[in-house]
XYZ file of C-alpha atoms in Angstrom:
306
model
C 384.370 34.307 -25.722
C 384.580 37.871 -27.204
C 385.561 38.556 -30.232
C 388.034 41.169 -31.914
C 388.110 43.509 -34.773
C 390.782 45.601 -36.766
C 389.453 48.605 -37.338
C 391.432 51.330 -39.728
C 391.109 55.094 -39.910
C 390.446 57.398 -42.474
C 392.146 60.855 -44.017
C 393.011 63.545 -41.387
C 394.782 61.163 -39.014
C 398.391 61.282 -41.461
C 401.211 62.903 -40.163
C 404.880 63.264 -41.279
C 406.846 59.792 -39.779
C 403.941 57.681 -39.639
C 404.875 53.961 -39.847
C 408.491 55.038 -39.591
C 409.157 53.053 -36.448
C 408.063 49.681 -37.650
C 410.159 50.196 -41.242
C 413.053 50.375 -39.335
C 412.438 47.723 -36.994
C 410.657 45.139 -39.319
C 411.678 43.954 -42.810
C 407.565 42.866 -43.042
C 406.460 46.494 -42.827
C 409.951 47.002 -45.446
C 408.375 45.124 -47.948
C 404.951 46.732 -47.836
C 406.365 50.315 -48.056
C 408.477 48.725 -51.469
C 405.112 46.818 -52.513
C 403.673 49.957 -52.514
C 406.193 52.133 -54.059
C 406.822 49.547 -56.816
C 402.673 49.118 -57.311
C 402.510 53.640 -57.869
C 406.034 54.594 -59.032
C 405.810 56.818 -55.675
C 408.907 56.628 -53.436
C 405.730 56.092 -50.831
C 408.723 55.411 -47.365
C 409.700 59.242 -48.921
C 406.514 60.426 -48.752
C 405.509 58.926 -44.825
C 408.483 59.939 -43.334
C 409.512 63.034 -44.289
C 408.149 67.156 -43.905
C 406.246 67.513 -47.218
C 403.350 69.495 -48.529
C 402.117 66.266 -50.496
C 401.092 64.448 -47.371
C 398.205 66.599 -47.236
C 396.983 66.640 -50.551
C 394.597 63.676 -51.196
C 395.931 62.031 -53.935
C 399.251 61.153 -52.199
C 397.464 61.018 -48.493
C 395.604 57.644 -49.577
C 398.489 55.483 -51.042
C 400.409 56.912 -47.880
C 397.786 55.881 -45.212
C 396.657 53.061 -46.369
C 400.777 51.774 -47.094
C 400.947 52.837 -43.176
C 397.885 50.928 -42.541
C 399.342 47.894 -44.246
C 402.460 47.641 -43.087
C 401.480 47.861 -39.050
C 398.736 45.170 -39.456
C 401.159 42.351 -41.584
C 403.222 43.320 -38.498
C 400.687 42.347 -36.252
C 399.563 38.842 -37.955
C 402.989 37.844 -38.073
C 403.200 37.974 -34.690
C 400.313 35.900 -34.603
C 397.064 38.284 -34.006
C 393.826 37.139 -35.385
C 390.494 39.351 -35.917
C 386.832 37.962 -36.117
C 386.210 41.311 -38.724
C 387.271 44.571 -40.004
C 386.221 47.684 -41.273
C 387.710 50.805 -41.772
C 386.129 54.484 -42.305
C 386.679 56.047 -45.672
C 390.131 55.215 -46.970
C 390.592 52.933 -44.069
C 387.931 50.239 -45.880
C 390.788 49.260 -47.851
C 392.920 48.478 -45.070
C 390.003 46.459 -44.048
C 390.485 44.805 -47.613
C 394.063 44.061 -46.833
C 392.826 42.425 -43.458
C 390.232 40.450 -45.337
C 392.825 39.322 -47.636
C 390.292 40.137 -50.750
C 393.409 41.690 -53.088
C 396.821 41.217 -54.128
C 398.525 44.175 -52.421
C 400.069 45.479 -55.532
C 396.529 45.490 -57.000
C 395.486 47.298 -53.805
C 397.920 50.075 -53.486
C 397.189 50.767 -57.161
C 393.414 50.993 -56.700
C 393.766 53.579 -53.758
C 396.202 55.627 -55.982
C 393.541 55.794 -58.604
C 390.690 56.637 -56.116
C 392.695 59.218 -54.656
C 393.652 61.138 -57.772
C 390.196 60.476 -59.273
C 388.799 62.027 -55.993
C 391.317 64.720 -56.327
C 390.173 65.859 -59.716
C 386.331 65.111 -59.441
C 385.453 68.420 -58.189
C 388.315 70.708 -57.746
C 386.550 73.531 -56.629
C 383.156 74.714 -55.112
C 382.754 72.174 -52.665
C 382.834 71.954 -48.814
C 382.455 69.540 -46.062
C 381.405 70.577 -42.629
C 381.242 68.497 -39.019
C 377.919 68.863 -37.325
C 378.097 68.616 -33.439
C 374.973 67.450 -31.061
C 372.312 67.101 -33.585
C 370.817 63.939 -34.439
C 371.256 62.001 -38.458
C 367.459 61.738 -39.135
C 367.132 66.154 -37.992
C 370.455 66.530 -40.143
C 369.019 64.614 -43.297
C 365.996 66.253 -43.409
C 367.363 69.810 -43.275
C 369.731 68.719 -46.156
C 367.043 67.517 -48.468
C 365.412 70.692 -47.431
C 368.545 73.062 -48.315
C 368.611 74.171 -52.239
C 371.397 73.065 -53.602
C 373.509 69.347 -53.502
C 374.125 69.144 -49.481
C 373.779 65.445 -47.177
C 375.055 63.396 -45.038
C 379.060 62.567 -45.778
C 380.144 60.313 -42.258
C 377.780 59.353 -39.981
C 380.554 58.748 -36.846
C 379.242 58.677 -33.831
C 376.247 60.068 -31.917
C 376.472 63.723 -31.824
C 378.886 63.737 -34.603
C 378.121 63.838 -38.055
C 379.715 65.321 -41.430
C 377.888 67.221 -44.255
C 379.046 67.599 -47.655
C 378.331 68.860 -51.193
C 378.308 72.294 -52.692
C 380.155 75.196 -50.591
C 376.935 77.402 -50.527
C 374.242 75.030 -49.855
C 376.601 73.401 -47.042
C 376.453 76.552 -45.333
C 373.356 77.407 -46.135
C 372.658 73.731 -44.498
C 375.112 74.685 -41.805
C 373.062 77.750 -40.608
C 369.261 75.922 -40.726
C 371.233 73.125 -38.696
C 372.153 75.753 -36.288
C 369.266 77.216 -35.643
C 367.509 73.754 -35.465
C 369.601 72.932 -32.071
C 373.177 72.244 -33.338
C 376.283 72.971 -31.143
C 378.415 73.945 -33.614
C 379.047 73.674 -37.156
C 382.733 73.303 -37.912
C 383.739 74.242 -41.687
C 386.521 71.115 -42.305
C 389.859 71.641 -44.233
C 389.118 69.472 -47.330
C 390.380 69.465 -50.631
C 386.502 67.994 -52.336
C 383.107 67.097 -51.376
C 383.771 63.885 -50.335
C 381.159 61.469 -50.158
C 378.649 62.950 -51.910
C 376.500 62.649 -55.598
C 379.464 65.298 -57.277
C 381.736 62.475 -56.728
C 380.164 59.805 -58.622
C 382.476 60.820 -61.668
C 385.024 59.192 -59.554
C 383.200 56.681 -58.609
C 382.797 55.761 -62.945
C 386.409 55.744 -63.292
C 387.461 53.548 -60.352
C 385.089 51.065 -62.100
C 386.696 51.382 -64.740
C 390.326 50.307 -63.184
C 388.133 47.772 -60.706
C 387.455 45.660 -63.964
C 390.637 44.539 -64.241
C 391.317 43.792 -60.604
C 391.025 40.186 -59.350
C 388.662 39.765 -56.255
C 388.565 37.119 -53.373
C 386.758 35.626 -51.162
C 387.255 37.637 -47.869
C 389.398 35.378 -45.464
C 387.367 37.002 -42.863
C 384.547 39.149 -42.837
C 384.330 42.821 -43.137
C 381.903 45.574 -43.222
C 381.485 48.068 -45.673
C 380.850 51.969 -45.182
C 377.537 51.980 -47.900
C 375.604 49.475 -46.280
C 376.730 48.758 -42.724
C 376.898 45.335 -43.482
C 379.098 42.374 -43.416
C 380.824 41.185 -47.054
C 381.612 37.471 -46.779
C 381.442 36.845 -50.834
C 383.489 38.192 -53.714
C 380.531 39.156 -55.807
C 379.569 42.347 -54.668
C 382.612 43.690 -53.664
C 383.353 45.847 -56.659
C 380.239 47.647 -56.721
C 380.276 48.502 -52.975
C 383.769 50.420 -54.101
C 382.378 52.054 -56.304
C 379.238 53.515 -54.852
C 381.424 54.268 -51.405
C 383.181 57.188 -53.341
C 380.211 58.915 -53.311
C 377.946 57.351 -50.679
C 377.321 58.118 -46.901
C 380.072 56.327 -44.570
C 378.022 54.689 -41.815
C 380.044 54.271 -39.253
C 378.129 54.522 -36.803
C 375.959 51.695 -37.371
C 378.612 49.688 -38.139
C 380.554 49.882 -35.117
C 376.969 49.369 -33.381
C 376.950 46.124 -35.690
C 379.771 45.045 -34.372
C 379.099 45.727 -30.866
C 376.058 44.040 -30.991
C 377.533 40.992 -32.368
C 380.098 40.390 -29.676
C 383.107 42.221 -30.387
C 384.559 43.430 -27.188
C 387.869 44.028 -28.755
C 388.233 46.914 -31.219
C 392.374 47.109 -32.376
C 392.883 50.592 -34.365
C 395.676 49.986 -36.790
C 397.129 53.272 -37.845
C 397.875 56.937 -37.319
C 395.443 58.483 -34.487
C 392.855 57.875 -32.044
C 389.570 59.186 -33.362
C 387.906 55.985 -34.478
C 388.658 55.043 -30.753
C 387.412 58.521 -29.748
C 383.864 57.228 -31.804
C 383.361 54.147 -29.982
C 383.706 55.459 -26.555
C 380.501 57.580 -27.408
C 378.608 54.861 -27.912
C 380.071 52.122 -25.672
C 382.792 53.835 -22.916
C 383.343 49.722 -21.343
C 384.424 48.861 -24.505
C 388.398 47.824 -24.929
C 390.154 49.710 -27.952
C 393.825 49.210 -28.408
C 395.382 52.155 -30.892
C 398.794 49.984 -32.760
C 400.022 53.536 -34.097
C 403.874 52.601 -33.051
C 406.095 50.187 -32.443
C 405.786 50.627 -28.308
C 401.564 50.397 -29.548
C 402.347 47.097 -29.593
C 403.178 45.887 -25.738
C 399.286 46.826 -24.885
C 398.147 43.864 -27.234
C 397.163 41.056 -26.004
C 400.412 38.506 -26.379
C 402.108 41.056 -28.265
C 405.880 42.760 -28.008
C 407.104 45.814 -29.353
């Protein structure tokens, strides 16, 4: 028998009305979005659902995503779906924390508020991100511990896909070496921060700070974490592994290779967009990855209705 993992996206995928279609239809998903408000002081249903500049802005796009996230998947096991294992890029870990079960959701939505404003404010200006097409992680790293300046690897997503970060001139300094070394293009991303790099660690101080006072469990089922491409089956270690992923390369890649070599031959996206599913069919096109993004999502899951 297969197996099957929730998987949960990251920033970039929001967009006005997400999760609006299962608030209306299902008190669970109600809850959540309250949960969530009530956890922040955000009106967070507000803040998914309608045109606003916010949405964009990362402080409010985590709490908003990863309420989204929530409130599909508690949909999803009370109708009676199961995973093996989760994981989620970015942001999306913590809706692989909600899957695992390793929080109180209150204490959850108020972590990702903190991360996101901590993020917001780490490193308000100077910094850059860039997505690196058809050039291999080992050439990439290299050139970026090559390139004067704070530059490396931010999201390692897929073959032929990769995402630098750090300072705005030595990521395009970085940028043109990689270019010249073979790279199709070098796309400059809309960011608000360096994400994922060493000029986030302040961040990473102060959600360990907040993390102290945070009860952890035991994950109900496993999950893998973005730092070390690995499953977390034990409470211990899970604080720490938050705190480094602020500033610490998400390896997605070899996670979803993890997982594929372990037996999962069902990959359910729970949230706004495709592109995790876009990842995986780069590395495995046979593979079977249902996207739960709307209600309707939900007649392509196995002994699911929307």
């Amino acid at each position: 028998m297969g197996k099957t993992a929730f998987i949960f996206p990251g920033q970039g995928a929001q967009y006005s009305g997400m999760g609006k279609d299962f608030f209306d239809n299902f008190e669970t998903a109600r809850r959540v979005y309250a949960t969530a408000g009530e956890a922040t002081g955000l009106d967070v249903a507000e803040l998914c659902f309608t045109e606003n500049a916010d949405l964009d802005v990362t402080e409010y796009t985590q709490i908003a995503m990863l309420a989204t996230e929530v409130a599909i998947l508690k949909v999803l096991e009370e109708k009676g779906l199961k995973a093996d294992c989760a994981a989620g890029l970015s942001l999306g870990e913590y809706g692989a924390l909600a899957a695992a079960g390793v929080m109180e959701l209150p204490q959850l939505f108020w972590l990702i508020r903190c991360r996101g404003i901590f993020m917001q404010e780490a490193y308000p200006s100077g910094g850059a991100m860039s997505a690196v097409l058809g050039l291999d992680a080992e050439t990439i790293g290299r050139i970026c511990r090559e390139t004067e300046g704070i530059v490396s690897i931010a999201n390692d997503n897929c073959p032929g896909q990769i995402v630098i970060t750090g300072e705005a001139q030595a990521v395009q300094a970085a940028s043109e070496k990689l270019a010249g070394a073979g790279a199709k293009r070098c796309i400059p991303l809309k960011v608000s921060g360096p994400f994922h790099s060493k000029l986030l660690a302040g961040a990473g101080e102060k959600l360990a700070a907040e993390l102290e006072g945070i009860s952890v469990h035991a994950p109900k089922i496993p999950y893998l974490c973005n730092v070390e491409a690995d499953y977390v089956t034990e409470s211990g270690k899970i604080k720490e592994l938050l705190v480094r992923q602020v500033s610490s390369t998400v390896r997605w890649r070899e996670t979803m290779e993890r997982m594929l070599a372990d037996g999962v031959d069902t990959f359910v996206e729970i949230g706004p967009g495709r592109t995790l599913a876009g990842f995986l069919r780069k590395m495995n096109r046979d593979v079977k990855v249902l996207n739960v993004a709307k209600v309707e999502d939900m007649a392509a899951v196995p002994g699911q209705t929307p």
